mmCIF file with all atom_site columns, C-alpha atoms in Angstrom:
data_model
loop_
_atom_site.group_PDB
_atom_site.id
_atom_site.type_symbol
_atom_site.label_atom_id
_atom_site.label_alt_id
_atom_site.label_comp_id
_atom_site.label_asym_id
_atom_site.label_entity_id
_atom_site.label_seq_id
_atom_site.pdbx_PDB_ins_code
_atom_site.Cartn_x
_atom_site.Cartn_y
_atom_site.Cartn_z
_atom_site.occupancy
_atom_site.B_iso_or_equiv
_atom_site.pdbx_formal_charge
_atom_site.auth_seq_id
_atom_site.auth_comp_id
_atom_site.auth_asym_id
_atom_site.auth_atom_id
_atom_site.pdbx_PDB_model_num
ATOM 1   C CA . MET A 1 1   ? 17.873  -15.905 -7.503  1.00 88.00 ? 9   MET A CA 1
ATOM 2   C CA . LYS A 1 2   ? 14.984  -16.610 -9.833  1.00 94.00 ? 10  LYS A CA 1
ATOM 3   C CA . LEU A 1 3   ? 12.882  -13.779 -11.274 1.00 96.00 ? 11  LEU A CA 1
ATOM 4   C CA . ILE A 1 4   ? 9.216   -14.586 -10.648 1.00 95.00 ? 12  ILE A CA 1
ATOM 5   C CA . TYR A 1 5   ? 7.529   -11.245 -11.348 1.00 91.00 ? 13  TYR A CA 1
ATOM 6   C CA . ARG A 1 6   ? 8.475   -8.121  -13.272 1.00 92.00 ? 14  ARG A CA 1
ATOM 7   C CA . GLY A 1 7   ? 6.299   -5.199  -12.260 1.00 87.00 ? 15  GLY A CA 1
ATOM 8   C CA . LYS A 1 8   ? 6.031   -1.511  -13.064 1.00 87.00 ? 16  LYS A CA 1
ATOM 9   C CA . THR A 1 9   ? 7.778   -0.321  -9.917  1.00 91.00 ? 17  THR A CA 1
ATOM 10  C CA . LYS A 1 10  ? 9.582   -3.413  -8.635  1.00 93.00 ? 18  LYS A CA 1
ATOM 11  C CA . ASP A 1 11  ? 10.824  -6.847  -9.640  1.00 95.00 ? 19  ASP A CA 1
ATOM 12  C CA . VAL A 1 12  ? 10.335  -9.861  -7.370  1.00 96.00 ? 20  VAL A CA 1
ATOM 13  C CA . TYR A 1 13  ? 12.835  -12.693 -7.070  1.00 97.00 ? 21  TYR A CA 1
ATOM 14  C CA . GLU A 1 14  ? 12.666  -16.028 -5.299  1.00 96.00 ? 22  GLU A CA 1
ATOM 15  C CA . ASP A 1 15  ? 15.541  -16.559 -2.882  1.00 94.00 ? 23  ASP A CA 1
ATOM 16  C CA . GLU A 1 16  ? 14.530  -19.544 -0.757  1.00 94.00 ? 24  GLU A CA 1
ATOM 17  C CA . PRO A 1 17  ? 13.035  -19.375 1.765   1.00 94.00 ? 25  PRO A CA 1
ATOM 18  C CA . HIS A 1 18  ? 12.331  -15.694 1.069   1.00 97.00 ? 26  HIS A CA 1
ATOM 19  C CA . LEU A 1 19  ? 11.414  -13.248 -1.664  1.00 97.00 ? 27  LEU A CA 1
ATOM 20  C CA . VAL A 1 20  ? 13.654  -10.369 -2.694  1.00 97.00 ? 28  VAL A CA 1
ATOM 21  C CA . PHE A 1 21  ? 12.116  -7.130  -4.017  1.00 97.00 ? 29  PHE A CA 1
ATOM 22  C CA . TYR A 1 22  ? 14.137  -4.870  -6.291  1.00 97.00 ? 30  TYR A CA 1
ATOM 23  C CA . PHE A 1 23  ? 12.691  -1.340  -6.258  1.00 96.00 ? 31  PHE A CA 1
ATOM 24  C CA . LYS A 1 24  ? 12.932  0.540   -9.556  1.00 94.00 ? 32  LYS A CA 1
ATOM 25  C CA . ASP A 1 25  ? 13.181  4.254   -10.314 1.00 90.00 ? 33  ASP A CA 1
ATOM 26  C CA . SER A 1 26  ? 9.942   4.068   -12.313 1.00 84.00 ? 34  SER A CA 1
ATOM 27  C CA . VAL A 1 27  ? 7.497   6.966   -12.056 1.00 85.00 ? 35  VAL A CA 1
ATOM 28  C CA . LEU A 1 28  ? 3.823   6.280   -12.671 1.00 76.00 ? 36  LEU A CA 1
ATOM 29  C CA . GLY A 1 29  ? 1.303   8.649   -14.215 1.00 65.00 ? 37  GLY A CA 1
ATOM 30  C CA . GLU A 1 30  ? -0.542  11.375  -12.355 1.00 51.00 ? 38  GLU A CA 1
ATOM 31  C CA . ASP A 1 31  ? -2.771  8.838   -10.622 1.00 47.00 ? 39  ASP A CA 1
ATOM 32  C CA . GLY A 1 32  ? 0.149   6.648   -9.619  1.00 48.00 ? 40  GLY A CA 1
ATOM 33  C CA . ARG A 1 33  ? -0.698  6.720   -5.924  1.00 48.00 ? 41  ARG A CA 1
ATOM 34  C CA . GLU A 1 34  ? -4.412  6.188   -6.382  1.00 42.00 ? 42  GLU A CA 1
ATOM 35  C CA . ASP A 1 35  ? -6.497  3.042   -6.366  1.00 43.00 ? 43  ASP A CA 1
ATOM 36  C CA . THR A 1 36  ? -7.380  3.419   -10.032 1.00 36.00 ? 44  THR A CA 1
ATOM 37  C CA . GLY A 1 37  ? -5.328  0.553   -11.433 1.00 39.00 ? 45  GLY A CA 1
ATOM 38  C CA . GLY A 1 38  ? -3.696  0.380   -14.828 1.00 44.00 ? 46  GLY A CA 1
ATOM 39  C CA . ASN A 1 39  ? -1.299  3.244   -14.128 1.00 61.00 ? 47  ASN A CA 1
ATOM 40  C CA . GLU A 1 40  ? 1.428   3.458   -16.729 1.00 72.00 ? 48  GLU A CA 1
ATOM 41  C CA . VAL A 1 41  ? 5.110   4.142   -16.258 1.00 74.00 ? 49  VAL A CA 1
ATOM 42  C CA . VAL A 1 42  ? 5.815   7.631   -17.619 1.00 76.00 ? 50  VAL A CA 1
ATOM 43  C CA . GLY A 1 43  ? 9.528   7.822   -16.899 1.00 82.00 ? 51  GLY A CA 1
ATOM 44  C CA . GLU A 1 44  ? 12.199  7.412   -14.270 1.00 84.00 ? 52  GLU A CA 1
ATOM 45  C CA . ARG A 1 45  ? 13.469  9.564   -11.427 1.00 85.00 ? 53  ARG A CA 1
ATOM 46  C CA . LYS A 1 46  ? 16.951  8.806   -10.165 1.00 87.00 ? 54  LYS A CA 1
ATOM 47  C CA . GLY A 1 47  ? 16.862  7.590   -6.576  1.00 88.00 ? 55  GLY A CA 1
ATOM 48  C CA . LYS A 1 48  ? 13.134  6.915   -6.451  1.00 91.00 ? 56  LYS A CA 1
ATOM 49  C CA . GLY A 1 49  ? 13.550  3.165   -5.909  1.00 93.00 ? 57  GLY A CA 1
ATOM 50  C CA . SER A 1 50  ? 15.814  3.760   -2.942  1.00 93.00 ? 58  SER A CA 1
ATOM 51  C CA . ALA A 1 51  ? 13.404  6.385   -1.553  1.00 92.00 ? 59  ALA A CA 1
ATOM 52  C CA . VAL A 1 52  ? 10.443  4.021   -1.794  1.00 93.00 ? 60  VAL A CA 1
ATOM 53  C CA . LEU A 1 53  ? 12.415  1.310   -0.018  1.00 95.00 ? 61  LEU A CA 1
ATOM 54  C CA . ASP A 1 54  ? 13.372  3.818   2.704   1.00 94.00 ? 62  ASP A CA 1
ATOM 55  C CA . GLU A 1 55  ? 9.680   4.523   3.235   1.00 95.00 ? 63  GLU A CA 1
ATOM 56  C CA . ALA A 1 56  ? 8.582   0.889   3.048   1.00 96.00 ? 64  ALA A CA 1
ATOM 57  C CA . GLU A 1 57  ? 11.197  -0.170  5.593   1.00 97.00 ? 65  GLU A CA 1
ATOM 58  C CA . PHE A 1 58  ? 10.215  2.664   7.935   1.00 97.00 ? 66  PHE A CA 1
ATOM 59  C CA . PHE A 1 59  ? 6.476   2.031   7.788   1.00 98.00 ? 67  PHE A CA 1
ATOM 60  C CA . PHE A 1 60  ? 6.756   -1.760  8.033   1.00 98.00 ? 68  PHE A CA 1
ATOM 61  C CA . ARG A 1 61  ? 8.939   -1.384  11.128  1.00 98.00 ? 69  ARG A CA 1
ATOM 62  C CA . LEU A 1 62  ? 6.441   1.109   12.556  1.00 98.00 ? 70  LEU A CA 1
ATOM 63  C CA . LEU A 1 63  ? 3.612   -1.392  12.050  1.00 98.00 ? 71  LEU A CA 1
ATOM 64  C CA . GLU A 1 64  ? 5.619   -4.244  13.589  1.00 98.00 ? 72  GLU A CA 1
ATOM 65  C CA . GLU A 1 65  ? 6.413   -2.095  16.637  1.00 98.00 ? 73  GLU A CA 1
ATOM 66  C CA . ASN A 1 66  ? 2.686   -1.565  17.067  1.00 98.00 ? 74  ASN A CA 1
ATOM 67  C CA . GLY A 1 67  ? 1.629   -5.203  16.775  1.00 98.00 ? 75  GLY A CA 1
ATOM 68  C CA . ILE A 1 68  ? 0.803   -5.470  13.055  1.00 98.00 ? 76  ILE A CA 1
ATOM 69  C CA . ARG A 1 69  ? 2.714   -8.339  11.469  1.00 98.00 ? 77  ARG A CA 1
ATOM 70  C CA . THR A 1 70  ? 4.181   -7.743  7.997   1.00 98.00 ? 78  THR A CA 1
ATOM 71  C CA . HIS A 1 71  ? 6.319   -9.746  5.590   1.00 98.00 ? 79  HIS A CA 1
ATOM 72  C CA . PHE A 1 72  ? 9.342   -7.438  5.873   1.00 98.00 ? 80  PHE A CA 1
ATOM 73  C CA . VAL A 1 73  ? 12.524  -9.240  6.958   1.00 98.00 ? 81  VAL A CA 1
ATOM 74  C CA . GLU A 1 74  ? 15.530  -7.012  6.253   1.00 97.00 ? 82  GLU A CA 1
ATOM 75  C CA . ARG A 1 75  ? 17.061  -4.572  3.863   1.00 97.00 ? 83  ARG A CA 1
ATOM 76  C CA . ILE A 1 76  ? 19.850  -5.881  1.646   1.00 97.00 ? 84  ILE A CA 1
ATOM 77  C CA . ASP A 1 77  ? 21.091  -2.709  -0.041  1.00 96.00 ? 85  ASP A CA 1
ATOM 78  C CA . GLU A 1 78  ? 19.838  0.575   -1.500  1.00 95.00 ? 86  GLU A CA 1
ATOM 79  C CA . ARG A 1 79  ? 17.372  -1.100  -3.863  1.00 96.00 ? 87  ARG A CA 1
ATOM 80  C CA . ARG A 1 80  ? 16.711  -4.565  -2.468  1.00 97.00 ? 88  ARG A CA 1
ATOM 81  C CA . ALA A 1 81  ? 15.008  -6.017  0.588   1.00 98.00 ? 89  ALA A CA 1
ATOM 82  C CA . ARG A 1 82  ? 14.126  -9.504  1.787   1.00 98.00 ? 90  ARG A CA 1
ATOM 83  C CA . PHE A 1 83  ? 10.538  -10.513 2.572   1.00 98.00 ? 91  PHE A CA 1
ATOM 84  C CA . LEU A 1 84  ? 8.655   -13.523 3.924   1.00 98.00 ? 92  LEU A CA 1
ATOM 85  C CA . LYS A 1 85  ? 6.698   -15.609 1.460   1.00 97.00 ? 93  LYS A CA 1
ATOM 86  C CA . ALA A 1 86  ? 2.924   -15.522 1.833   1.00 97.00 ? 94  ALA A CA 1
ATOM 87  C CA . GLU A 1 87  ? -0.115  -16.616 -0.157  1.00 98.00 ? 95  GLU A CA 1
ATOM 88  C CA . ARG A 1 88  ? -1.205  -13.349 -1.732  1.00 97.00 ? 96  ARG A CA 1
ATOM 89  C CA . ILE A 1 89  ? -4.894  -12.415 -1.557  1.00 98.00 ? 97  ILE A CA 1
ATOM 90  C CA . PRO A 1 90  ? -5.722  -10.630 -4.849  1.00 98.00 ? 98  PRO A CA 1
ATOM 91  C CA . LEU A 1 91  ? -7.305  -7.575  -3.235  1.00 98.00 ? 99  LEU A CA 1
ATOM 92  C CA . GLU A 1 92  ? -6.334  -4.032  -2.426  1.00 98.00 ? 100 GLU A CA 1
ATOM 93  C CA . VAL A 1 93  ? -7.773  -2.837  0.862   1.00 98.00 ? 101 VAL A CA 1
ATOM 94  C CA . ILE A 1 94  ? -8.215  0.927   0.730   1.00 98.00 ? 102 ILE A CA 1
ATOM 95  C CA . TYR A 1 95  ? -8.645  3.106   3.791   1.00 98.00 ? 103 TYR A CA 1
ATOM 96  C CA . ARG A 1 96  ? -10.098 6.548   3.164   1.00 98.00 ? 104 ARG A CA 1
ATOM 97  C CA . GLU A 1 97  ? -9.639  9.014   5.987   1.00 98.00 ? 105 GLU A CA 1
ATOM 98  C CA . LEU A 1 98  ? -10.819 11.897  3.783   1.00 98.00 ? 106 LEU A CA 1
ATOM 99  C CA . ALA A 1 99  ? -12.759 12.167  0.520   1.00 98.00 ? 107 ALA A CA 1
ATOM 100 C CA . TYR A 1 100 ? -10.230 12.653  -2.276  1.00 97.00 ? 108 TYR A CA 1
ATOM 101 C CA . GLY A 1 101 ? -9.193  11.423  -5.712  1.00 95.00 ? 109 GLY A CA 1
ATOM 102 C CA . SER A 1 102 ? -11.228 8.652   -7.297  1.00 95.00 ? 110 SER A CA 1
ATOM 103 C CA . PHE A 1 103 ? -13.744 8.682   -4.416  1.00 97.00 ? 111 PHE A CA 1
ATOM 104 C CA . LEU A 1 104 ? -14.671 12.252  -5.330  1.00 96.00 ? 112 LEU A CA 1
ATOM 105 C CA . ARG A 1 105 ? -14.938 11.390  -9.010  1.00 96.00 ? 113 ARG A CA 1
ATOM 106 C CA . ARG A 1 106 ? -17.063 8.342   -8.262  1.00 96.00 ? 114 ARG A CA 1
ATOM 107 C CA . TYR A 1 107 ? -19.524 10.254  -6.101  1.00 97.00 ? 115 TYR A CA 1
ATOM 108 C CA . ARG A 1 108 ? -19.392 13.620  -7.819  1.00 95.00 ? 116 ARG A CA 1
ATOM 109 C CA . GLY A 1 109 ? -22.041 15.933  -6.387  1.00 96.00 ? 117 GLY A CA 1
ATOM 110 C CA . TRP A 1 110 ? -22.587 13.783  -3.307  1.00 98.00 ? 118 TRP A CA 1
ATOM 111 C CA . VAL A 1 111 ? -19.501 14.621  -1.283  1.00 98.00 ? 119 VAL A CA 1
ATOM 112 C CA . GLU A 1 112 ? -17.134 17.565  -0.885  1.00 97.00 ? 120 GLU A CA 1
ATOM 113 C CA . GLU A 1 113 ? -13.369 17.287  -1.082  1.00 97.00 ? 121 GLU A CA 1
ATOM 114 C CA . LEU A 1 114 ? -11.692 16.345  2.225   1.00 97.00 ? 122 LEU A CA 1
ATOM 115 C CA . THR A 1 115 ? -14.956 15.349  3.902   1.00 98.00 ? 123 THR A CA 1
ATOM 116 C CA . PRO A 1 116 ? -14.053 13.002  6.814   1.00 98.00 ? 124 PRO A CA 1
ATOM 117 C CA . LEU A 1 117 ? -14.871 9.400   5.901   1.00 98.00 ? 125 LEU A CA 1
ATOM 118 C CA . GLY A 1 118 ? -12.982 6.752   7.874   1.00 98.00 ? 126 GLY A CA 1
ATOM 119 C CA . ILE A 1 119 ? -14.135 3.951   5.565   1.00 98.00 ? 127 ILE A CA 1
ATOM 120 C CA . VAL A 1 120 ? -12.595 0.758   4.153   1.00 98.00 ? 128 VAL A CA 1
ATOM 121 C CA . GLU A 1 121 ? -13.101 -0.326  0.526   1.00 98.00 ? 129 GLU A CA 1
ATOM 122 C CA . PHE A 1 122 ? -11.909 -3.323  -1.476  1.00 98.00 ? 130 PHE A CA 1
ATOM 123 C CA . THR A 1 123 ? -10.778 -3.543  -5.087  1.00 98.00 ? 131 THR A CA 1
ATOM 124 C CA . LEU A 1 124 ? -9.956  -6.682  -7.046  1.00 98.00 ? 132 LEU A CA 1
ATOM 125 C CA . LYS A 1 125 ? -6.312  -6.750  -8.157  1.00 96.00 ? 133 LYS A CA 1
ATOM 126 C CA . ASP A 1 126 ? -6.708  -7.385  -11.868 1.00 95.00 ? 134 ASP A CA 1
ATOM 127 C CA . ASP A 1 127 ? -4.938  -5.095  -14.348 1.00 89.00 ? 135 ASP A CA 1
ATOM 128 C CA . ALA A 1 128 ? -7.079  -6.324  -17.246 1.00 94.00 ? 136 ALA A CA 1
ATOM 129 C CA . LEU A 1 129 ? -10.222 -5.230  -15.391 1.00 96.00 ? 137 LEU A CA 1
ATOM 130 C CA . LYS A 1 130 ? -8.567  -2.038  -14.073 1.00 93.00 ? 138 LYS A CA 1
ATOM 131 C CA . ASP A 1 131 ? -8.841  -3.130  -10.431 1.00 95.00 ? 139 ASP A CA 1
ATOM 132 C CA . PRO A 1 132 ? -12.634 -2.736  -10.009 1.00 97.00 ? 140 PRO A CA 1
ATOM 133 C CA . LEU A 1 133 ? -14.362 -2.149  -6.690  1.00 98.00 ? 141 LEU A CA 1
ATOM 134 C CA . ILE A 1 134 ? -15.702 -5.359  -5.184  1.00 98.00 ? 142 ILE A CA 1
ATOM 135 C CA . THR A 1 135 ? -18.229 -5.881  -2.408  1.00 98.00 ? 143 THR A CA 1
ATOM 136 C CA . GLU A 1 136 ? -17.524 -7.925  0.686   1.00 98.00 ? 144 GLU A CA 1
ATOM 137 C CA . GLU A 1 137 ? -20.240 -10.416 -0.288  1.00 98.00 ? 145 GLU A CA 1
ATOM 138 C CA . ALA A 1 138 ? -18.716 -10.865 -3.746  1.00 98.00 ? 146 ALA A CA 1
ATOM 139 C CA . ILE A 1 139 ? -15.279 -11.481 -2.187  1.00 98.00 ? 147 ILE A CA 1
ATOM 140 C CA . VAL A 1 140 ? -16.756 -14.369 -0.214  1.00 98.00 ? 148 VAL A CA 1
ATOM 141 C CA . LYS A 1 141 ? -18.930 -15.725 -3.062  1.00 98.00 ? 149 LYS A CA 1
ATOM 142 C CA . LEU A 1 142 ? -15.977 -15.765 -5.473  1.00 98.00 ? 150 LEU A CA 1
ATOM 143 C CA . GLY A 1 143 ? -13.849 -17.653 -2.963  1.00 98.00 ? 151 GLY A CA 1
ATOM 144 C CA . ILE A 1 144 ? -11.251 -14.889 -2.728  1.00 98.00 ? 152 ILE A CA 1
ATOM 145 C CA . ALA A 1 145 ? -11.424 -14.713 1.076   1.00 98.00 ? 153 ALA A CA 1
ATOM 146 C CA . SER A 1 146 ? -13.691 -15.958 3.841   1.00 98.00 ? 154 SER A CA 1
ATOM 147 C CA . GLU A 1 147 ? -16.052 -13.780 5.864   1.00 98.00 ? 155 GLU A CA 1
ATOM 148 C CA . GLY A 1 148 ? -13.651 -14.034 8.778   1.00 98.00 ? 156 GLY A CA 1
ATOM 149 C CA . GLU A 1 149 ? -10.716 -12.965 6.623   1.00 98.00 ? 157 GLU A CA 1
ATOM 150 C CA . VAL A 1 150 ? -12.655 -10.003 5.241   1.00 98.00 ? 158 VAL A CA 1
ATOM 151 C CA . ARG A 1 151 ? -13.489 -8.938  8.775   1.00 98.00 ? 159 ARG A CA 1
ATOM 152 C CA . GLU A 1 152 ? -9.864  -9.377  9.881   1.00 98.00 ? 160 GLU A CA 1
ATOM 153 C CA . MET A 1 153 ? -8.515  -7.388  6.923   1.00 98.00 ? 161 MET A CA 1
ATOM 154 C CA . LYS A 1 154 ? -10.858 -4.529  7.780   1.00 98.00 ? 162 LYS A CA 1
ATOM 155 C CA . GLU A 1 155 ? -9.905  -4.621  11.456  1.00 98.00 ? 163 GLU A CA 1
ATOM 156 C CA . LYS A 1 156 ? -6.179  -4.644  10.723  1.00 98.00 ? 164 LYS A CA 1
ATOM 157 C CA . THR A 1 157 ? -6.553  -1.886  8.143   1.00 98.00 ? 165 THR A CA 1
ATOM 158 C CA . ARG A 1 158 ? -8.292  0.303   10.716  1.00 98.00 ? 166 ARG A CA 1
ATOM 159 C CA . LYS A 1 159 ? -5.504  -0.422  13.208  1.00 98.00 ? 167 LYS A CA 1
ATOM 160 C CA . VAL A 1 160 ? -2.932  0.598   10.588  1.00 98.00 ? 168 VAL A CA 1
ATOM 161 C CA . ALA A 1 161 ? -4.952  3.783   9.999   1.00 98.00 ? 169 ALA A CA 1
ATOM 162 C CA . GLY A 1 162 ? -4.740  4.580   13.692  1.00 98.00 ? 170 GLY A CA 1
ATOM 163 C CA . ILE A 1 163 ? -0.967  4.022   13.741  1.00 98.00 ? 171 ILE A CA 1
ATOM 164 C CA . LEU A 1 164 ? -0.410  6.204   10.664  1.00 98.00 ? 172 LEU A CA 1
ATOM 165 C CA . ARG A 1 165 ? -2.848  8.879   11.851  1.00 98.00 ? 173 ARG A CA 1
ATOM 166 C CA . GLU A 1 166 ? -1.012  9.207   15.158  1.00 98.00 ? 174 GLU A CA 1
ATOM 167 C CA . PHE A 1 167 ? 2.401   9.300   13.491  1.00 97.00 ? 175 PHE A CA 1
ATOM 168 C CA . PHE A 1 168 ? 1.477   11.920  10.902  1.00 97.00 ? 176 PHE A CA 1
ATOM 169 C CA . SER A 1 169 ? -0.454  14.009  13.414  1.00 97.00 ? 177 SER A CA 1
ATOM 170 C CA . SER A 1 170 ? 2.703   14.198  15.548  1.00 97.00 ? 178 SER A CA 1
ATOM 171 C CA . LYS A 1 171 ? 4.437   15.736  12.516  1.00 96.00 ? 179 LYS A CA 1
ATOM 172 C CA . GLY A 1 172 ? 1.671   18.256  11.856  1.00 96.00 ? 180 GLY A CA 1
ATOM 173 C CA . LEU A 1 173 ? 0.422   16.268  8.859   1.00 97.00 ? 181 LEU A CA 1
ATOM 174 C CA . GLN A 1 174 ? -2.929  14.857  7.772   1.00 97.00 ? 182 GLN A CA 1
ATOM 175 C CA . LEU A 1 175 ? -3.444  11.294  6.549   1.00 98.00 ? 183 LEU A CA 1
ATOM 176 C CA . VAL A 1 176 ? -5.678  11.247  3.451   1.00 98.00 ? 184 VAL A CA 1
ATOM 177 C CA . ASP A 1 177 ? -5.781  7.604   2.369   1.00 98.00 ? 185 ASP A CA 1
ATOM 178 C CA . PHE A 1 178 ? -3.680  4.491   1.849   1.00 98.00 ? 186 PHE A CA 1
ATOM 179 C CA . LYS A 1 179 ? -3.951  0.983   0.464   1.00 97.00 ? 187 LYS A CA 1
ATOM 180 C CA . LEU A 1 180 ? -2.743  -2.344  1.791   1.00 98.00 ? 188 LEU A CA 1
ATOM 181 C CA . GLU A 1 181 ? -2.379  -5.878  0.533   1.00 98.00 ? 189 GLU A CA 1
ATOM 182 C CA . PHE A 1 182 ? -2.625  -8.988  2.675   1.00 98.00 ? 190 PHE A CA 1
ATOM 183 C CA . GLY A 1 183 ? -1.296  -12.519 2.444   1.00 98.00 ? 191 GLY A CA 1
ATOM 184 C CA . ARG A 1 184 ? -1.797  -15.763 4.340   1.00 98.00 ? 192 ARG A CA 1
ATOM 185 C CA . ARG A 1 185 ? 1.145   -17.193 6.260   1.00 97.00 ? 193 ARG A CA 1
ATOM 186 C CA . ASP A 1 186 ? 1.010   -19.910 8.917   1.00 96.00 ? 194 ASP A CA 1
ATOM 187 C CA . GLY A 1 187 ? -2.711  -19.428 9.390   1.00 95.00 ? 195 GLY A CA 1
ATOM 188 C CA . GLU A 1 188 ? -2.383  -15.664 9.875   1.00 97.00 ? 196 GLU A CA 1
ATOM 189 C CA . LEU A 1 189 ? -3.097  -12.654 7.697   1.00 98.00 ? 197 LEU A CA 1
ATOM 190 C CA . ILE A 1 190 ? -0.064  -10.383 7.358   1.00 98.00 ? 198 ILE A CA 1
ATOM 191 C CA . VAL A 1 191 ? 0.502   -7.110  5.506   1.00 98.00 ? 199 VAL A CA 1
ATOM 192 C CA . ILE A 1 192 ? 2.478   -7.679  2.305   1.00 98.00 ? 200 ILE A CA 1
ATOM 193 C CA . ASP A 1 193 ? 3.727   -5.830  -0.789  1.00 96.00 ? 201 ASP A CA 1
ATOM 194 C CA . GLU A 1 194 ? 4.700   -2.315  0.340   1.00 95.00 ? 202 GLU A CA 1
ATOM 195 C CA . LEU A 1 195 ? 3.527   0.708   2.312   1.00 96.00 ? 203 LEU A CA 1
ATOM 196 C CA . SER A 1 196 ? 5.136   3.890   1.003   1.00 95.00 ? 204 SER A CA 1
ATOM 197 C CA . GLY A 1 197 ? 4.524   7.203   -0.692  1.00 92.00 ? 205 GLY A CA 1
ATOM 198 C CA . ASP A 1 198 ? 3.384   5.202   -3.714  1.00 91.00 ? 206 ASP A CA 1
ATOM 199 C CA . THR A 1 199 ? 0.534   3.654   -1.714  1.00 95.00 ? 207 THR A CA 1
ATOM 200 C CA . MET A 1 200 ? -0.619  6.519   0.516   1.00 97.00 ? 208 MET A CA 1
ATOM 201 C CA . ARG A 1 201 ? -1.460  10.210  0.419   1.00 97.00 ? 209 ARG A CA 1
ATOM 202 C CA . VAL A 1 202 ? -0.594  12.698  3.129   1.00 97.00 ? 210 VAL A CA 1
ATOM 203 C CA . MET A 1 203 ? -1.298  16.433  3.302   1.00 97.00 ? 211 MET A CA 1
ATOM 204 C CA . LYS A 1 204 ? 0.171   19.464  4.976   1.00 96.00 ? 212 LYS A CA 1
ATOM 205 C CA . ASN A 1 205 ? -2.014  22.569  5.123   1.00 94.00 ? 213 ASN A CA 1
ATOM 206 C CA . GLY A 1 206 ? -4.275  21.148  2.423   1.00 93.00 ? 214 GLY A CA 1
ATOM 207 C CA . LYS A 1 207 ? -1.436  20.326  0.000   1.00 96.00 ? 215 LYS A CA 1
ATOM 208 C CA . LEU A 1 208 ? -0.377  16.792  -0.895  1.00 96.00 ? 216 LEU A CA 1
ATOM 209 C CA . LEU A 1 209 ? 3.166   15.877  0.073   1.00 95.00 ? 217 LEU A CA 1
ATOM 210 C CA . SER A 1 210 ? 5.439   14.790  -2.740  1.00 90.00 ? 218 SER A CA 1
ATOM 211 C CA . GLN A 1 211 ? 7.516   11.613  -2.495  1.00 82.00 ? 219 GLN A CA 1
ATOM 212 C CA . GLU A 1 212 ? 10.547  13.709  -1.529  1.00 84.00 ? 220 GLU A CA 1
ATOM 213 C CA . GLU A 1 213 ? 8.632   15.630  1.154   1.00 92.00 ? 221 GLU A CA 1
ATOM 214 C CA . LEU A 1 214 ? 7.279   12.417  2.659   1.00 91.00 ? 222 LEU A CA 1
ATOM 215 C CA . ARG A 1 215 ? 10.747  10.906  2.748   1.00 87.00 ? 223 ARG A CA 1
ATOM 216 C CA . GLU A 1 216 ? 12.039  13.946  4.637   1.00 89.00 ? 224 GLU A CA 1
ATOM 217 C CA . VAL A 1 217 ? 9.426   13.304  7.322   1.00 89.00 ? 225 VAL A CA 1
ATOM 218 C CA . ILE A 1 218 ? 10.704  9.808   8.085   1.00 84.00 ? 226 ILE A CA 1
ATOM 219 C CA . VAL A 1 219 ? 14.480  10.116  7.662   1.00 73.00 ? 227 VAL A CA 1
#
């Protein structure tokens, strides 16, 4: 296998005709699960990589069962999984069920914590620029995605929100927010990268679930 990307939380290898992700035990800073970009690795927690892969496998299978195509193929072992190749769109699509985190900081004084929102936002995936917010018009003008693709990403993100909302509600939990990435494959937009406790926030009785608590919900 050929290493093609070394990231903060996972390494990506080419293993034709697929990609293989190796999930690390890296722990990001306090904002590690937010859409703030530029989060630094602050240490390691034994077993975290395996836990994240547990969650990613569970949520990707949940999406597939509900008609949302993803790039997940199969798990290889505790740390590695095989994925379909796709042309990555350099955006993060953020769904905000409730006002929290960076949204509160951005609109300080205009919104109260946990105000219902149900909105979709986009950020440009660029570490050097700290993943800035980007408008839908700018996405199209910069040639990042077409109007139709922007519309489809929003529609699919809202469908994912409905799937997650229903699942967490059945467990007595509250979805707060999550982020997705999309890629192009065979003329279709599919969900790529990962969907896990590192890319979503969930609450119980007003308290955020930790990675360990979220894992207990799905295993």
